[in-house]
């Protein structure tokens, strides 16, 4: 039998099954404005609720109040009130809504008593007892009291002084003039009739401002007649709300201000400042454009800034005098704390804007609804820079304003770059939500004006290292916003502090330097072209000569630019340096090279003659393995550098990102390598990024070169010197031609006569050489000179080319596998012929193609060219510096280093990422190294008849 508890559980399950599906945690959106007059907004439910009988929505919308003619009996908030109808003879309701009362002079729309002008409403006696009938008591405006009702109509107060002065009463009767709550006599000399319009040029809207309509004429008249300080300030504020725009044909706020300014010269000036008239606010630097250069450059700020010692992190002490729209002085305000920064941020980051030397940038998007909430009433600022004089007294230096929206005679004079056209001003505001109100000051404005861009510019004084600056300049651009839907509308605003210096002289000096060095680069390129022509043995100026000169000039001009711009940044120089780098690759990949084998046959062997069937005696063949060995060693050192490229990239990246040297590229005054996550991070300076990265790259490369030159190559391994020693031990010389008639010679002829021997004899030879029991290795007797720069005669080159043509006819030994026997024998014969010719040339066998050995002149070494032309005899120049490395990476480390720096800097400038720049720099190094190795290996195989398969 089912229990009652089971029946209850079953009923609950059936009810849940029949219920509609749950909607989750959602609710309808309702606002107070959606509730209407008969409902109120229930703040506990966030929804509209019905008001009770004889009730309506309150002004705030979150409760109910009694309808006119009904009084409250009880009230607990919301809709928890009880209303009761008033009797016919007491149809009015007291101001607090709790009692009924008789109203002798009628009712307002709210059902409450009203009185005439200059009367006050009295509902209770002095001791608080409610009267049966309300009283309307007239305020006595006669000479005895001069009283009138206040704005709320609740008490009598002394009437405004202008009424008393003009009419000796509290009434401003005709023909006197009542404007803005002030009374003026018709006989007074009033300023011109003001135009109460505001022009919003960006929107193309001109509207009549309720604020101007109420206060413009009265403020101008009170300022003009009575020198009323508050009225003068209010008039100045209205001029500022009109963007300080001046026009000779308009009597708007600025026109009225200028009228009073011009006609009050007799009052004198304030603080010896010619633009600051007594009783008036200081709005302009002069009444016409043209004085900006004198204001900004005639005098420097009387304080010297420094980044040393206790003067580090010096703050710019900006201070502002603030006023409300009515002209009342509010207070002095320090700008720290984000007074002028509309974008929210932490106080530390906001205050970083005023640290001297810190370039500051801040931008954000702000909703119009927030602006209307935070800046319902405009605040006006007169900005100064505070400093301490020599006598310890605190002084203020006025900061001029460049308002980009200012119009002078219908022209935007401040939007150009010509300082002589500017009209500087003083006062400014952040948000104006007042002048754009048309009819009712209690409603939302139709248009608001926002300082969307504020930039403080601080210019350093040229020709000084003392940290002197010119007066700062604050540049402001305003944006006009037509208020339609404040919740969805937004405005982009920015605030910045920039440091500048006049670069005109530096530009002139740079141009002069470029001109001089560029001219020297032309001469240097001509000399290099002349040297190249001599080395190629040609005297004809043809298209190839012109192209070669352009390549030389591109490389030299790139070096000029690098020297000048190493501290100031570079963008397009890489093009010129890339040309020189490509020229280097091409020249190294097309050199003529031949390995001269000095080894001679040992004895004779019997050899069968093919096709004849007989055996003849022939010289014993010489082993080719020594040549292959030297070719492999040459192939390996083709891309050896004086630095380790991978270590270079990783070290630079380590110091930039891990140690924190990258922080030195921030546009601020701090030299700290670490930054707190809470502190403001200034924007990067492209010039400083290039300077820091280039300096680190050069410093680390310099240390690497010192390490490899002083320690590694001396105590571990010197591949260039070892190659020369290896040539001598292998009895093989290297003949290199980098140009048609110029090249290098490595004398590798063994002092022992032969090198193709066993280990015992090899060790014996080394021992004899160590004990000086044999001759020296040099080309000349009793010398050690094994490396030479050679300048060969034209006749020698032509003979070399004839042999070389048959040597390379099939373009390399790899084709020999598919060639005929005749072709193989022809190539072998050509190789032997070349080897015999070059060895006999070195031995002075060919008297018509002989050579001499000499030292280069100092000037020849400096200029890198040869003055003597090898017409009859070739010339061998002693070379102790192993300059044959010029055809390798090793001898071009400077060019490679500059190219790497420029490539790294260009990638970093484009991506603002040192990590990406390091990765791409290493990749390009490896790519070019691979290209150089691969093509260099093919060239080596082609020119020396060494099978490429043996080059490992």
Short mmCIF file of C-alpha atoms in Angstrom, two decimals, residues 283-581:
data_model
loop_
_atom_site.label_atom_id
_atom_site.label_comp_id
_atom_site.label_asym_id
_atom_site.label_seq_id
_atom_site.Cartn_x
_atom_site.Cartn_y
_atom_site.Cartn_z
CA UNK A 283 44.49 83.62 -23.24
CA UNK A 284 46.81 84.58 -26.14
CA UNK A 285 50.45 85.20 -26.94
CA UNK A 286 49.67 88.32 -28.92
CA UNK A 287 46.59 89.12 -30.96
CA UNK A 288 47.92 87.76 -34.26
CA UNK A 289 50.18 84.93 -35.50
CA UNK A 290 53.93 85.30 -35.80
CA UNK A 291 55.24 85.34 -32.23
CA UNK A 292 55.61 81.59 -31.70
CA UNK A 293 59.32 81.48 -32.52
CA UNK A 294 60.06 84.22 -30.00
CA UNK A 295 58.02 82.48 -27.32
CA UNK A 296 59.48 79.02 -27.91
CA UNK A 297 63.08 79.76 -28.88
CA UNK A 298 64.10 83.20 -27.61
CA UNK A 299 64.76 82.01 -24.05
CA UNK A 300 65.61 78.66 -22.59
CA UNK A 301 64.12 77.24 -19.43
CA UNK A 302 66.25 78.44 -16.47
CA UNK A 303 66.94 74.94 -15.11
CA UNK A 304 69.63 72.48 -16.15
CA UNK A 305 68.63 68.82 -16.24
CA UNK A 306 71.04 65.94 -15.73
CA UNK A 307 70.98 62.15 -15.57
CA UNK A 308 73.94 61.89 -13.22
CA UNK A 309 74.19 61.19 -9.50
CA UNK A 310 71.36 62.52 -7.38
CA UNK A 311 69.82 64.25 -10.41
CA UNK A 312 68.69 60.97 -11.94
CA UNK A 313 64.97 60.51 -12.61
CA UNK A 314 64.26 64.26 -12.40
CA UNK A 315 60.57 65.08 -12.52
CA UNK A 316 59.12 67.87 -14.63
CA UNK A 317 57.06 69.77 -12.06
CA UNK A 318 54.03 70.73 -14.10
CA UNK A 319 51.39 72.60 -12.13
CA UNK A 320 48.05 73.96 -13.34
CA UNK A 321 45.68 76.62 -12.09
CA UNK A 322 42.17 75.20 -12.53
CA UNK A 323 38.87 77.08 -13.01
CA UNK A 324 35.27 76.01 -13.41
CA UNK A 325 33.08 77.21 -16.26
CA UNK A 326 31.63 80.07 -14.17
CA UNK A 327 35.11 81.50 -13.68
CA UNK A 328 35.71 80.42 -10.10
CA UNK A 329 39.26 79.48 -9.18
CA UNK A 330 39.30 75.89 -7.95
CA UNK A 331 42.87 75.05 -6.91
CA UNK A 332 46.45 74.53 -7.96
CA UNK A 333 46.87 71.01 -9.31
CA UNK A 334 50.00 68.97 -9.86
CA UNK A 335 49.63 66.99 -13.10
CA UNK A 336 50.77 63.74 -11.49
CA UNK A 337 48.02 61.23 -10.94
CA UNK A 338 46.70 61.42 -14.49
CA UNK A 339 45.07 64.87 -14.40
CA UNK A 340 45.50 65.32 -18.16
CA UNK A 341 45.53 61.61 -19.10
CA UNK A 342 42.06 60.44 -20.03
CA UNK A 343 43.20 56.82 -20.33
CA UNK A 344 43.20 54.92 -17.02
CA UNK A 345 46.38 53.26 -15.77
CA UNK A 346 48.38 52.66 -12.62
CA UNK A 347 49.71 55.75 -10.87
CA UNK A 348 53.32 54.69 -11.43
CA UNK A 349 52.82 54.47 -15.18
CA UNK A 350 50.80 57.69 -15.32
CA UNK A 351 53.46 59.62 -13.41
CA UNK A 352 56.22 58.26 -15.67
CA UNK A 353 55.09 60.81 -18.26
CA UNK A 354 56.74 63.57 -16.26
CA UNK A 355 60.13 61.91 -15.72
CA UNK A 356 62.60 63.99 -17.66
CA UNK A 357 63.96 62.20 -20.71
CA UNK A 358 61.18 59.60 -20.86
CA UNK A 359 59.29 59.49 -24.12
CA UNK A 360 55.74 58.66 -23.12
CA UNK A 361 52.88 57.39 -25.26
CA UNK A 362 49.41 56.38 -24.15
CA UNK A 363 46.24 55.82 -26.14
CA UNK A 364 42.90 54.16 -25.59
CA UNK A 365 39.27 54.20 -26.62
CA UNK A 366 36.78 55.73 -24.16
CA UNK A 367 33.00 55.47 -24.31
CA UNK A 368 31.01 58.68 -24.62
CA UNK A 369 28.82 57.62 -21.69
CA UNK A 370 31.86 57.49 -19.40
CA UNK A 371 33.02 60.88 -20.62
CA UNK A 372 29.61 62.40 -19.90
CA UNK A 373 29.66 60.84 -16.45
CA UNK A 374 33.20 61.87 -15.49
CA UNK A 375 33.27 65.29 -17.13
CA UNK A 376 29.76 66.69 -16.71
CA UNK A 377 31.25 70.11 -15.96
CA UNK A 378 34.34 71.33 -17.82
CA UNK A 379 37.51 72.25 -15.95
CA UNK A 380 39.86 74.83 -17.47
CA UNK A 381 43.61 74.77 -16.93
CA UNK A 382 46.42 77.33 -17.11
CA UNK A 383 49.57 75.21 -17.24
CA UNK A 384 52.95 76.17 -15.74
CA UNK A 385 56.29 74.50 -15.17
CA UNK A 386 57.53 74.99 -11.64
CA UNK A 387 61.20 75.57 -10.83
CA UNK A 388 63.40 76.92 -8.05
CA UNK A 389 65.33 80.13 -8.62
CA UNK A 390 68.86 80.88 -7.48
CA UNK A 391 67.49 82.56 -4.35
CA UNK A 392 65.46 79.52 -3.36
CA UNK A 393 62.16 81.12 -4.41
CA UNK A 394 59.65 78.98 -6.30
CA UNK A 395 58.80 80.31 -9.77
CA UNK A 396 56.39 79.35 -12.55
CA UNK A 397 57.13 79.29 -16.27
CA UNK A 398 54.02 79.56 -18.44
CA UNK A 399 53.57 76.65 -20.87
CA UNK A 400 52.11 77.74 -24.24
CA UNK A 401 49.35 75.78 -25.97
CA UNK A 402 49.15 75.01 -29.68
CA UNK A 403 45.44 74.43 -30.33
CA UNK A 404 45.14 72.70 -33.70
CA UNK A 405 41.43 73.59 -33.89
CA UNK A 406 42.02 77.35 -33.55
CA UNK A 407 40.92 79.45 -36.52
CA UNK A 408 42.28 82.90 -37.28
CA UNK A 409 40.29 84.70 -39.95
CA UNK A 410 38.66 81.36 -40.89
CA UNK A 411 42.05 79.65 -41.36
CA UNK A 412 43.54 76.83 -39.28
CA UNK A 413 46.86 78.58 -38.75
CA UNK A 414 48.18 76.08 -36.18
CA UNK A 415 47.92 72.97 -38.35
CA UNK A 416 50.94 73.75 -40.52
CA UNK A 417 54.57 73.11 -39.67
CA UNK A 418 55.62 76.73 -40.14
CA UNK A 419 56.08 78.12 -36.65
CA UNK A 420 55.77 81.68 -37.90
CA UNK A 421 52.09 81.10 -38.71
CA UNK A 422 51.16 79.78 -35.27
CA UNK A 423 48.99 81.61 -32.75
CA UNK A 424 49.81 80.27 -29.32
CA UNK A 425 47.30 80.29 -26.48
CA UNK A 426 47.29 79.53 -22.76
CA UNK A 427 44.08 78.04 -21.39
CA UNK A 428 42.64 74.67 -22.37
CA UNK A 429 40.18 72.01 -21.22
CA UNK A 430 39.86 68.25 -21.58
CA UNK A 431 36.13 67.78 -22.19
CA UNK A 432 33.42 70.36 -22.94
CA UNK A 433 29.97 68.88 -22.37
CA UNK A 434 28.47 72.31 -21.57
CA UNK A 435 28.59 74.57 -24.61
CA UNK A 436 26.89 71.90 -26.74
CA UNK A 437 23.64 72.09 -24.73
CA UNK A 438 21.05 73.90 -26.82
CA UNK A 439 17.89 74.60 -24.82
CA UNK A 440 18.10 73.12 -21.36
CA UNK A 441 21.25 72.98 -19.25
CA UNK A 442 19.79 70.03 -17.36
CA UNK A 443 19.66 67.78 -20.44
CA UNK A 444 22.35 65.91 -22.33
CA UNK A 445 24.40 68.01 -24.76
CA UNK A 446 23.85 67.67 -28.46
CA UNK A 447 27.59 67.88 -29.14
CA UNK A 448 30.59 67.39 -26.90
CA UNK A 449 34.18 68.40 -27.59
CA UNK A 450 37.04 66.16 -26.41
CA UNK A 451 40.81 66.69 -26.30
CA UNK A 452 41.53 63.56 -28.30
CA UNK A 453 45.24 64.23 -28.73
CA UNK A 454 47.49 65.89 -26.17
CA UNK A 455 51.22 66.03 -26.83
CA UNK A 456 53.80 67.77 -24.67
CA UNK A 457 56.90 68.60 -26.70
CA UNK A 458 60.18 69.35 -24.97
CA UNK A 459 62.94 70.67 -27.23
CA UNK A 460 66.57 70.39 -26.18
CA UNK A 461 68.80 73.41 -26.67
CA UNK A 462 71.40 72.84 -29.39
CA UNK A 463 75.14 73.52 -28.95
CA UNK A 464 75.09 72.51 -25.32
CA UNK A 465 75.83 69.41 -23.31
CA UNK A 466 74.41 70.87 -20.09
CA UNK A 467 70.86 69.53 -20.29
CA UNK A 468 69.13 72.79 -21.16
CA UNK A 469 65.65 72.89 -22.73
CA UNK A 470 63.39 75.42 -24.38
CA UNK A 471 59.96 76.09 -22.84
CA UNK A 472 57.70 73.06 -23.32
CA UNK A 473 54.83 73.22 -25.79
CA UNK A 474 51.54 71.40 -25.31
CA UNK A 475 49.76 70.58 -28.56
CA UNK A 476 46.06 69.74 -28.38
CA UNK A 477 43.68 68.46 -31.04
CA UNK A 478 39.97 68.39 -30.21
CA UNK A 479 37.35 66.04 -31.63
CA UNK A 480 33.69 67.03 -31.95
CA UNK A 481 31.25 64.21 -31.17
CA UNK A 482 27.56 64.33 -32.06
CA UNK A 483 25.86 62.62 -29.12
CA UNK A 484 23.37 60.05 -30.40
CA UNK A 485 23.80 56.86 -28.37
CA UNK A 486 26.37 57.45 -25.62
CA UNK A 487 26.45 53.79 -24.61
CA UNK A 488 27.69 52.63 -28.01
CA UNK A 489 29.72 55.66 -29.08
CA UNK A 490 33.42 55.89 -28.27
CA UNK A 491 36.37 58.18 -28.91
CA UNK A 492 40.06 57.38 -29.41
CA UNK A 493 42.24 59.58 -27.19
CA UNK A 494 46.02 59.79 -26.75
CA UNK A 495 48.54 61.49 -24.53
CA UNK A 496 52.26 61.72 -25.23
CA UNK A 497 55.44 63.43 -24.11
CA UNK A 498 58.14 63.81 -26.75
CA UNK A 499 61.71 65.09 -26.67
CA UNK A 500 63.09 66.83 -29.73
CA UNK A 501 66.20 68.64 -30.87
CA UNK A 502 66.78 70.95 -33.79
CA UNK A 503 68.52 68.72 -36.31
CA UNK A 504 69.08 71.37 -38.97
CA UNK A 505 72.73 71.93 -38.12
CA UNK A 506 73.32 68.22 -37.69
CA UNK A 507 71.67 67.72 -41.08
CA UNK A 508 73.97 70.32 -42.62
CA UNK A 509 77.00 68.69 -41.05
CA UNK A 510 75.81 65.29 -42.22
CA UNK A 511 75.31 66.63 -45.74
CA UNK A 512 78.80 68.15 -45.70
CA UNK A 513 80.29 64.92 -44.38
CA UNK A 514 78.40 62.91 -46.97
CA UNK A 515 79.56 65.29 -49.67
CA UNK A 516 83.21 65.10 -48.65
CA UNK A 517 83.28 61.36 -47.98
CA UNK A 518 81.13 60.74 -51.03
CA UNK A 519 83.65 62.63 -53.15
CA UNK A 520 86.49 60.68 -51.57
CA UNK A 521 84.52 57.50 -52.25
CA UNK A 522 84.39 58.46 -55.94
CA UNK A 523 88.17 58.97 -56.02
CA UNK A 524 88.72 55.76 -54.08
CA UNK A 525 86.45 53.86 -56.47
CA UNK A 526 88.32 55.34 -59.44
CA UNK A 527 91.62 54.19 -57.94
CA UNK A 528 90.20 50.73 -57.31
CA UNK A 529 88.86 50.61 -60.86
CA UNK A 530 92.25 51.69 -62.20
CA UNK A 531 93.92 48.98 -60.11
CA UNK A 532 91.44 46.43 -61.36
CA UNK A 533 92.06 47.47 -64.98
CA UNK A 534 95.78 47.10 -64.44
CA UNK A 535 95.35 43.70 -62.84
CA UNK A 536 93.15 42.57 -65.74
CA UNK A 537 95.72 43.84 -68.23
CA UNK A 538 93.24 46.00 -70.12
CA UNK A 539 93.47 49.72 -70.86
CA UNK A 540 90.16 50.18 -72.69
CA UNK A 541 87.31 51.90 -70.90
CA UNK A 542 84.29 49.82 -71.87
CA UNK A 543 80.86 49.03 -70.42
CA UNK A 544 82.38 46.41 -68.13
CA UNK A 545 84.71 49.06 -66.71
CA UNK A 546 81.81 51.40 -66.01
CA UNK A 547 79.83 48.61 -64.35
CA UNK A 548 82.83 47.62 -62.24
CA UNK A 549 83.25 51.26 -61.15
CA UNK A 550 79.59 51.40 -60.14
CA UNK A 551 80.00 48.24 -58.08
CA UNK A 552 83.09 49.64 -56.38
CA UNK A 553 81.32 52.93 -55.75
CA UNK A 554 78.23 51.20 -54.35
CA UNK A 555 80.40 49.34 -51.85
CA UNK A 556 82.44 52.40 -50.87
CA UNK A 557 79.35 54.56 -50.59
CA UNK A 558 77.81 51.92 -48.35
CA UNK A 559 80.86 52.11 -46.10
CA UNK A 560 80.54 55.90 -45.99
CA UNK A 561 76.90 55.64 -44.98
CA UNK A 562 77.73 53.01 -42.38
CA UNK A 563 80.40 55.20 -40.77
CA UNK A 564 78.06 58.20 -40.62
CA UNK A 565 74.91 56.41 -39.56
CA UNK A 566 76.28 53.81 -37.14
CA UNK A 567 74.82 55.85 -34.28
CA UNK A 568 71.75 57.27 -35.97
CA UNK A 569 70.04 54.40 -37.75
CA UNK A 570 69.91 52.98 -41.27
CA UNK A 571 67.25 51.60 -43.59
CA UNK A 572 68.26 51.44 -47.23
CA UNK A 573 72.02 51.05 -46.99
CA UNK A 574 71.70 47.28 -47.10
CA UNK A 575 71.05 47.55 -50.83
CA UNK A 576 74.48 48.96 -51.52
CA UNK A 577 76.24 46.60 -49.12
CA UNK A 578 74.32 43.67 -50.58
CA UNK A 579 75.69 44.59 -54.01
CA UNK A 580 79.21 44.55 -52.66
CA UNK A 581 78.56 41.27 -50.85
#
